[in-house]
């Protein structure tokens, strides 16, 4: 009974369980008040598309948070990565997979540059990524205006429209088709979650990254190449941001300089609500997905109730402030708990030494 009670307590105290229950309550509440919420074509499909894109954006921020740093250029990396894919599609008519790979390489290269400056020049990640964000804010529109007269690139590559806008209901075996409202692009996000989840849970490099986030000094003493791990997470962040930018371009049918403009807030909301520590050392892929899901559900519900974009931004900003405060409270409480434990152990050790002497 005691072991079952402990397991139940552990499950209920899990942040992800609370998020899942809250999502279920919100879906039932909004759906009961606004039955339109359950429309596969007009609500469920677009909402799942947004969840897929923002989940990848959240993962892009999460991997950098794993070492206690941040990426304020996640939107710009998404824009330049998507632009790289669009340019090779337009200029060289490459296959879909090649264009995606080029975009990932471009985004990863920008991320790697940030990582090198942070790791070897000793500049704070906030300063480096903020500067990169402003640089990309000017560079991306300039390149678009140079390569495209309409300041946008419309791509007709085979498979792109199907990936970005098709649903499972479009895939049929005989007379049996998939469920309506589930976009194919959602599986791109699932694949990214699996890869990142396996990286942190099974791969040695993932454990080294988390140890670097917990204590870079301890990581150095453990012969972990801390500078290289910092470069690794920023490179990975750039690649994931580029993937999210490509997904957004594919879902809308065109690639524009505006890709990534709304990524900043979502990139922090997902991981922080999901339990990823700002100080580094702990990440949650499932939590990031659930954190993104709850913000998208809230946003869609408010839109159905006629709340404007201003009210939506106020609410999302408030949620982020609450999440940041909760993260700080958890950190302080954990530090005090460890301090009390060390103080309790010290008298016991003194008594043992006195008995021995």
Tab-separated table of C-alpha atoms in Angstrom:
chain	number	residue	atom	x	y	z
A	1	UNK	CA	0.000	0.000	0.000
A	2	UNK	CA	2.834	2.344	0.863
A	3	UNK	CA	4.577	1.796	-2.459
A	4	UNK	CA	1.299	2.326	-4.350
A	5	UNK	CA	0.665	5.520	-2.393
A	6	UNK	CA	4.162	6.751	-3.164
A	7	UNK	CA	3.718	6.022	-6.875
A	8	UNK	CA	0.353	7.812	-6.899
A	9	UNK	CA	1.860	10.822	-5.133
A	10	UNK	CA	4.747	10.860	-7.603
A	11	UNK	CA	2.367	10.772	-10.569
A	12	UNK	CA	0.115	13.517	-9.215
A	13	UNK	CA	3.104	15.738	-8.429
A	14	UNK	CA	4.369	15.408	-11.999
A	15	UNK	CA	3.984	18.743	-13.789
A	16	UNK	CA	3.063	16.955	-17.020
A	17	UNK	CA	0.079	15.217	-15.415
A	18	UNK	CA	-1.249	18.570	-14.208
A	19	UNK	CA	-0.856	20.050	-17.689
A	20	UNK	CA	-2.646	17.105	-19.292
A	21	UNK	CA	-5.567	17.334	-16.871
A	22	UNK	CA	-5.801	21.086	-17.426
A	23	UNK	CA	-5.825	20.594	-21.210
A	24	UNK	CA	-8.674	18.069	-20.908
A	25	UNK	CA	-10.676	20.429	-18.684
A	26	UNK	CA	-10.144	23.357	-21.074
A	27	UNK	CA	-11.115	21.306	-24.137
A	28	UNK	CA	-14.312	20.079	-22.471
A	29	UNK	CA	-15.188	23.535	-21.141
A	30	UNK	CA	-14.524	25.427	-24.381
A	31	UNK	CA	-16.193	22.712	-26.468
A	32	UNK	CA	-19.320	22.747	-24.323
A	33	UNK	CA	-19.621	26.527	-24.584
A	34	UNK	CA	-18.531	26.753	-28.227
A	35	UNK	CA	-19.355	23.513	-30.140
A	36	UNK	CA	-17.551	25.020	-33.151
A	37	UNK	CA	-14.345	24.182	-31.248
A	38	UNK	CA	-14.675	20.543	-32.349
A	39	UNK	CA	-14.890	21.353	-36.073
A	40	UNK	CA	-12.166	19.231	-37.764
A	41	UNK	CA	-11.716	21.474	-40.798
A	42	UNK	CA	-11.989	24.942	-39.257
A	43	UNK	CA	-10.560	24.516	-35.742
A	44	UNK	CA	-8.985	21.137	-34.963
A	45	UNK	CA	-6.865	20.970	-38.128
A	46	UNK	CA	-5.387	24.510	-37.901
A	47	UNK	CA	-4.922	24.099	-34.142
A	48	UNK	CA	-2.949	20.848	-34.556
A	49	UNK	CA	-0.852	22.520	-37.269
A	50	UNK	CA	-0.002	25.353	-34.867
A	51	UNK	CA	0.795	22.850	-32.110
A	52	UNK	CA	3.150	20.971	-34.455
A	53	UNK	CA	5.046	24.108	-35.521
A	54	UNK	CA	5.254	25.641	-32.046
A	55	UNK	CA	6.345	22.343	-30.504
A	56	UNK	CA	9.410	22.297	-32.758
A	57	UNK	CA	10.026	25.943	-31.827
A	58	UNK	CA	9.765	24.984	-28.160
A	59	UNK	CA	12.289	22.191	-28.680
A	60	UNK	CA	14.651	24.714	-30.297
A	61	UNK	CA	14.581	26.784	-27.108
A	62	UNK	CA	14.567	23.752	-24.813
A	63	UNK	CA	17.885	22.363	-26.035
A	64	UNK	CA	19.592	25.688	-25.247
A	65	UNK	CA	17.888	25.948	-21.865
A	66	UNK	CA	19.366	22.526	-21.081
A	67	UNK	CA	22.744	24.236	-20.499
A	68	UNK	CA	21.230	27.246	-18.725
A	69	UNK	CA	21.377	29.546	-21.757
A	70	UNK	CA	18.803	31.029	-24.135
A	71	UNK	CA	18.288	31.726	-27.821
A	72	UNK	CA	16.631	35.062	-28.546
A	73	UNK	CA	17.298	34.643	-32.279
A	74	UNK	CA	15.048	31.614	-32.669
A	75	UNK	CA	12.663	33.566	-34.930
A	76	UNK	CA	15.458	34.892	-37.139
A	77	UNK	CA	17.000	31.421	-37.452
A	78	UNK	CA	13.617	30.078	-38.493
A	79	UNK	CA	13.317	32.808	-41.127
A	80	UNK	CA	16.790	32.358	-42.609
A	81	UNK	CA	16.526	28.566	-42.598
A	82	UNK	CA	13.170	28.671	-44.399
A	83	UNK	CA	14.604	31.226	-46.815
A	84	UNK	CA	17.537	28.911	-47.600
A	85	UNK	CA	15.129	26.109	-48.463
A	86	UNK	CA	12.950	28.402	-50.592
A	87	UNK	CA	15.904	29.760	-52.567
A	88	UNK	CA	17.269	26.328	-53.525
A	89	UNK	CA	13.754	25.187	-54.409
A	90	UNK	CA	13.288	28.183	-56.701
A	91	UNK	CA	16.778	28.381	-58.204
A	92	UNK	CA	17.753	24.725	-58.577
A	93	UNK	CA	14.429	22.846	-58.481
A	94	UNK	CA	15.844	20.352	-55.973
A	95	UNK	CA	13.788	17.524	-54.433
A	96	UNK	CA	11.872	18.180	-51.237
A	97	UNK	CA	14.282	16.367	-48.916
A	98	UNK	CA	17.279	18.255	-50.346
A	99	UNK	CA	15.615	21.626	-49.784
A	100	UNK	CA	14.768	20.703	-46.194
A	101	UNK	CA	18.371	19.599	-45.600
A	102	UNK	CA	19.717	22.903	-46.967
A	103	UNK	CA	17.427	24.865	-44.645
A	104	UNK	CA	18.565	22.826	-41.649
A	105	UNK	CA	22.209	23.399	-42.561
A	106	UNK	CA	21.674	27.166	-42.881
A	107	UNK	CA	19.867	27.382	-39.538
A	108	UNK	CA	22.427	25.132	-37.888
A	109	UNK	CA	25.318	27.236	-39.226
A	110	UNK	CA	23.828	30.418	-37.719
A	111	UNK	CA	23.274	28.610	-34.425
A	112	UNK	CA	26.833	27.243	-34.474
A	113	UNK	CA	28.195	30.765	-34.984
A	114	UNK	CA	26.323	31.919	-31.878
A	115	UNK	CA	27.622	28.895	-29.982
A	116	UNK	CA	31.241	29.612	-30.939
A	117	UNK	CA	30.978	33.230	-29.781
A	118	UNK	CA	29.416	32.140	-26.485
A	119	UNK	CA	31.773	29.236	-25.807
A	120	UNK	CA	35.107	30.717	-26.847
A	121	UNK	CA	34.639	34.483	-26.664
A	122	UNK	CA	32.903	34.252	-23.291
A	123	UNK	CA	30.006	36.498	-24.314
A	124	UNK	CA	26.661	35.942	-22.592
A	125	UNK	CA	24.101	33.997	-24.645
A	126	UNK	CA	21.532	36.770	-24.128
A	127	UNK	CA	23.821	39.337	-25.757
A	128	UNK	CA	24.985	37.110	-28.619
A	129	UNK	CA	21.553	35.827	-29.648
A	130	UNK	CA	19.957	39.269	-29.252
A	131	UNK	CA	22.582	40.740	-31.567
A	132	UNK	CA	22.075	37.875	-34.022
A	133	UNK	CA	18.327	38.470	-33.913
A	134	UNK	CA	18.777	42.100	-34.976
A	135	UNK	CA	21.269	41.106	-37.680
A	136	UNK	CA	18.878	38.556	-39.166
A	137	UNK	CA	16.009	41.032	-38.877
A	138	UNK	CA	17.794	43.159	-41.475
A	139	UNK	CA	19.489	40.434	-43.517
A	140	UNK	CA	16.499	38.222	-44.298
A	141	UNK	CA	14.228	40.915	-45.832
A	142	UNK	CA	17.197	42.263	-47.822
A	143	UNK	CA	17.854	38.867	-49.389
A	144	UNK	CA	14.149	38.336	-50.107
A	145	UNK	CA	13.919	41.677	-51.912
A	146	UNK	CA	16.981	40.692	-53.956
A	147	UNK	CA	15.805	37.236	-55.041
A	148	UNK	CA	12.057	37.905	-55.283
A	149	UNK	CA	10.164	40.895	-56.638
A	150	UNK	CA	7.110	40.246	-54.449
A	151	UNK	CA	9.155	39.912	-51.250
A	152	UNK	CA	7.907	36.333	-50.991
A	153	UNK	CA	8.808	33.018	-52.597
A	154	UNK	CA	6.053	30.648	-53.693
A	155	UNK	CA	7.355	27.111	-54.110
A	156	UNK	CA	5.809	24.432	-56.326
A	157	UNK	CA	8.144	21.582	-55.377
A	158	UNK	CA	6.371	18.188	-55.559
A	159	UNK	CA	5.362	16.978	-52.124
A	160	UNK	CA	5.617	20.353	-50.383
A	161	UNK	CA	1.908	21.201	-50.533
A	162	UNK	CA	0.993	17.668	-49.439
A	163	UNK	CA	3.347	17.839	-46.468
A	164	UNK	CA	2.199	21.273	-45.370
A	165	UNK	CA	-1.547	21.181	-45.983
A	166	UNK	CA	-2.706	17.566	-46.371
A	167	UNK	CA	-4.540	15.646	-43.647
A	168	UNK	CA	-4.816	11.985	-42.760
A	169	UNK	CA	-8.253	12.007	-44.369
A	170	UNK	CA	-6.476	12.507	-47.723
A	171	UNK	CA	-4.708	9.150	-47.295
A	172	UNK	CA	-6.945	6.230	-48.167
A	173	UNK	CA	-6.509	2.494	-48.531
A	174	UNK	CA	-9.430	1.377	-50.638
A	175	UNK	CA	-12.528	2.935	-49.124
A	176	UNK	CA	-10.896	3.464	-45.726
A	177	UNK	CA	-9.432	6.905	-45.069
A	178	UNK	CA	-7.715	8.438	-42.078
A	179	UNK	CA	-9.443	10.732	-39.568
A	180	UNK	CA	-10.283	14.231	-40.659
A	181	UNK	CA	-8.582	17.186	-39.001
A	182	UNK	CA	-5.195	15.526	-38.327
A	183	UNK	CA	-2.531	17.254	-40.501
A	184	UNK	CA	0.426	15.311	-41.841
A	185	UNK	CA	2.774	18.029	-40.606
A	186	UNK	CA	2.000	16.908	-37.056
A	187	UNK	CA	4.114	13.791	-37.669
A	188	UNK	CA	7.137	15.980	-38.456
A	189	UNK	CA	6.864	17.391	-34.942
A	190	UNK	CA	6.444	13.886	-33.501
A	191	UNK	CA	9.608	12.769	-35.316
A	192	UNK	CA	11.518	15.770	-33.918
A	193	UNK	CA	10.272	14.967	-30.412
A	194	UNK	CA	11.418	11.356	-30.717
A	195	UNK	CA	14.884	12.349	-31.937
A	196	UNK	CA	15.400	14.967	-29.202
A	197	UNK	CA	13.943	12.675	-26.550
A	198	UNK	CA	16.305	9.846	-27.500
A	199	UNK	CA	19.221	12.278	-27.599
A	200	UNK	CA	18.732	13.341	-23.982
A	201	UNK	CA	17.632	9.981	-22.575
A	202	UNK	CA	19.795	7.456	-24.422
A	203	UNK	CA	22.802	9.164	-26.031
A	204	UNK	CA	25.985	9.959	-24.146
A	205	UNK	CA	26.160	13.428	-25.660
A	206	UNK	CA	22.718	14.190	-24.230
A	207	UNK	CA	23.791	13.210	-20.714
A	208	UNK	CA	26.919	15.333	-21.104
A	209	UNK	CA	24.782	18.311	-22.139
A	210	UNK	CA	22.562	17.927	-19.071
A	211	UNK	CA	25.600	17.599	-16.788
A	212	UNK	CA	26.998	20.777	-18.360
A	213	UNK	CA	23.728	22.523	-17.535
A	214	UNK	CA	23.753	21.242	-13.957
A	215	UNK	CA	27.329	22.398	-13.322
A	216	UNK	CA	29.806	23.356	-15.997
A	217	UNK	CA	32.617	23.115	-13.444
A	218	UNK	CA	31.676	19.550	-12.557
A	219	UNK	CA	31.390	18.771	-16.263
A	220	UNK	CA	34.913	20.068	-16.892
A	221	UNK	CA	36.240	17.994	-13.992
A	222	UNK	CA	34.510	14.985	-15.571
A	223	UNK	CA	36.466	15.555	-18.811
A	224	UNK	CA	33.378	16.723	-20.709
A	225	UNK	CA	34.226	19.177	-23.533
A	226	UNK	CA	31.954	21.951	-22.276
A	227	UNK	CA	32.644	24.465	-25.111
A	228	UNK	CA	31.807	21.838	-27.725
A	229	UNK	CA	28.588	20.902	-25.935
A	230	UNK	CA	27.554	24.557	-25.859
A	231	UNK	CA	28.193	24.801	-29.600
A	232	UNK	CA	26.256	21.565	-30.091
A	233	UNK	CA	23.083	22.808	-28.389
A	234	UNK	CA	23.125	26.129	-30.261
A	235	UNK	CA	23.654	24.317	-33.562
A	236	UNK	CA	20.795	21.972	-32.763
A	237	UNK	CA	18.636	24.935	-31.747
A	238	UNK	CA	19.297	26.628	-35.089
A	239	UNK	CA	18.391	23.447	-36.987
A	240	UNK	CA	15.138	22.980	-35.066
A	241	UNK	CA	14.231	26.647	-35.556
A	242	UNK	CA	14.881	26.278	-39.296
A	243	UNK	CA	12.681	23.167	-39.355
A	244	UNK	CA	9.867	25.103	-37.662
A	245	UNK	CA	10.269	27.927	-40.182
A	246	UNK	CA	10.085	25.458	-43.049
A	247	UNK	CA	6.962	23.867	-41.549
A	248	UNK	CA	5.293	27.276	-41.330
A	249	UNK	CA	6.186	28.096	-44.935
A	250	UNK	CA	4.916	24.714	-46.122
A	251	UNK	CA	1.645	25.116	-44.231
A	252	UNK	CA	0.944	28.567	-45.681
A	253	UNK	CA	2.204	27.825	-49.203
A	254	UNK	CA	4.738	30.661	-49.378
A	255	UNK	CA	8.011	31.696	-47.743
A	256	UNK	CA	8.201	35.292	-46.515
A	257	UNK	CA	10.474	37.425	-44.291
A	258	UNK	CA	7.721	37.363	-41.656
A	259	UNK	CA	8.321	33.713	-40.826
A	260	UNK	CA	9.303	33.351	-37.177
A	261	UNK	CA	7.982	36.691	-35.924
A	262	UNK	CA	5.662	35.047	-33.378
A	263	UNK	CA	8.083	32.321	-32.334
A	264	UNK	CA	9.818	34.071	-29.430
A	265	UNK	CA	7.036	33.917	-26.839
A	266	UNK	CA	5.990	30.389	-27.782
A	267	UNK	CA	9.582	29.145	-27.658
A	268	UNK	CA	9.765	30.000	-23.943
A	269	UNK	CA	6.178	29.183	-22.974
A	270	UNK	CA	6.333	25.531	-24.045
A	271	UNK	CA	9.516	24.414	-22.262
A	272	UNK	CA	8.983	26.479	-19.093
A	273	UNK	CA	5.372	25.394	-18.638
A	274	UNK	CA	6.515	21.849	-19.349
A	275	UNK	CA	9.039	21.834	-16.518
A	276	UNK	CA	12.349	22.574	-18.243
A	277	UNK	CA	14.609	24.410	-15.795
A	278	UNK	CA	15.905	27.851	-16.763
A	279	UNK	CA	19.086	27.118	-14.821
A	280	UNK	CA	19.765	24.053	-16.960
A	281	UNK	CA	20.289	20.388	-16.174
A	282	UNK	CA	16.730	19.149	-16.775
A	283	UNK	CA	14.489	19.087	-19.851
A	284	UNK	CA	11.107	17.602	-20.689
A	285	UNK	CA	10.178	16.883	-24.303
A	286	UNK	CA	6.651	15.709	-23.443
A	287	UNK	CA	6.260	18.665	-21.097
A	288	UNK	CA	7.242	21.047	-23.886
A	289	UNK	CA	4.590	19.511	-26.145
A	290	UNK	CA	1.941	19.808	-23.417
A	291	UNK	CA	2.990	23.380	-22.602
A	292	UNK	CA	2.596	24.364	-26.253
A	293	UNK	CA	-0.705	22.517	-26.500
A	294	UNK	CA	-2.263	24.343	-23.562
A	295	UNK	CA	-1.234	27.757	-24.919
A	296	UNK	CA	-2.656	26.966	-28.366
A	297	UNK	CA	-5.904	25.658	-26.847
A	298	UNK	CA	-6.230	28.837	-24.761
A	299	UNK	CA	-5.512	30.992	-27.785
A	300	UNK	CA	-8.063	29.192	-29.945
A	301	UNK	CA	-10.660	29.361	-27.202
A	302	UNK	CA	-10.172	33.094	-26.757
A	303	UNK	CA	-10.475	33.628	-30.502
A	304	UNK	CA	-13.778	31.749	-30.524
A	305	UNK	CA	-15.000	33.986	-27.700
A	306	UNK	CA	-14.029	37.072	-29.703
A	307	UNK	CA	-11.027	38.170	-27.640
A	308	UNK	CA	-8.673	40.341	-29.708
A	309	UNK	CA	-4.971	39.819	-30.297
A	310	UNK	CA	-4.129	42.423	-27.636
A	311	UNK	CA	-5.967	40.532	-24.920
A	312	UNK	CA	-4.423	37.291	-26.123
A	313	UNK	CA	-0.903	38.693	-25.880
A	314	UNK	CA	-1.603	40.043	-22.394
A	315	UNK	CA	-2.797	36.630	-21.226
A	316	UNK	CA	0.118	34.715	-22.775
A	317	UNK	CA	2.590	37.190	-21.304
A	318	UNK	CA	0.961	36.777	-17.889
A	319	UNK	CA	1.180	32.994	-18.196
A	320	UNK	CA	4.889	33.293	-19.007
A	321	UNK	CA	5.481	35.549	-15.987
A	322	UNK	CA	3.699	33.080	-13.716
A	323	UNK	CA	5.701	30.204	-15.169
A	324	UNK	CA	8.981	32.088	-14.696
A	325	UNK	CA	8.028	32.896	-11.107
A	326	UNK	CA	7.159	29.252	-10.442
A	327	UNK	CA	10.507	28.172	-11.865
A	328	UNK	CA	12.327	30.612	-9.590
A	329	UNK	CA	10.330	29.442	-6.567
A	330	UNK	CA	11.189	25.824	-7.351
A	331	UNK	CA	14.878	26.701	-7.633
A	332	UNK	CA	14.927	28.609	-4.319
A	333	UNK	CA	12.945	25.894	-2.528
A	334	UNK	CA	15.294	23.229	-3.859
A	335	UNK	CA	18.360	25.178	-2.726
A	336	UNK	CA	16.916	25.686	0.767
A	337	UNK	CA	15.998	21.994	0.995
A	338	UNK	CA	19.541	20.966	0.099
A	339	UNK	CA	20.938	23.460	2.618
A	340	UNK	CA	18.737	22.086	5.413
A	341	UNK	CA	19.750	18.539	4.526
A	342	UNK	CA	23.441	19.435	4.670
A	343	UNK	CA	22.966	21.163	8.044
A	344	UNK	CA	21.186	18.115	9.441
A	345	UNK	CA	23.977	15.854	8.258
A	346	UNK	CA	26.720	18.033	9.799
A	347	UNK	CA	25.724	17.492	13.487
A	348	UNK	CA	25.387	13.765	12.858
A	349	UNK	CA	28.903	13.652	11.430
A	350	UNK	CA	30.226	15.643	14.399
A	351	UNK	CA	28.690	13.143	16.815
A	352	UNK	CA	30.196	10.224	14.925
A	353	UNK	CA	33.631	11.875	15.011
A	354	UNK	CA	33.277	12.484	18.750
A	355	UNK	CA	32.397	8.828	19.377
A	356	UNK	CA	35.336	7.663	17.281
A	357	UNK	CA	37.746	9.979	19.086
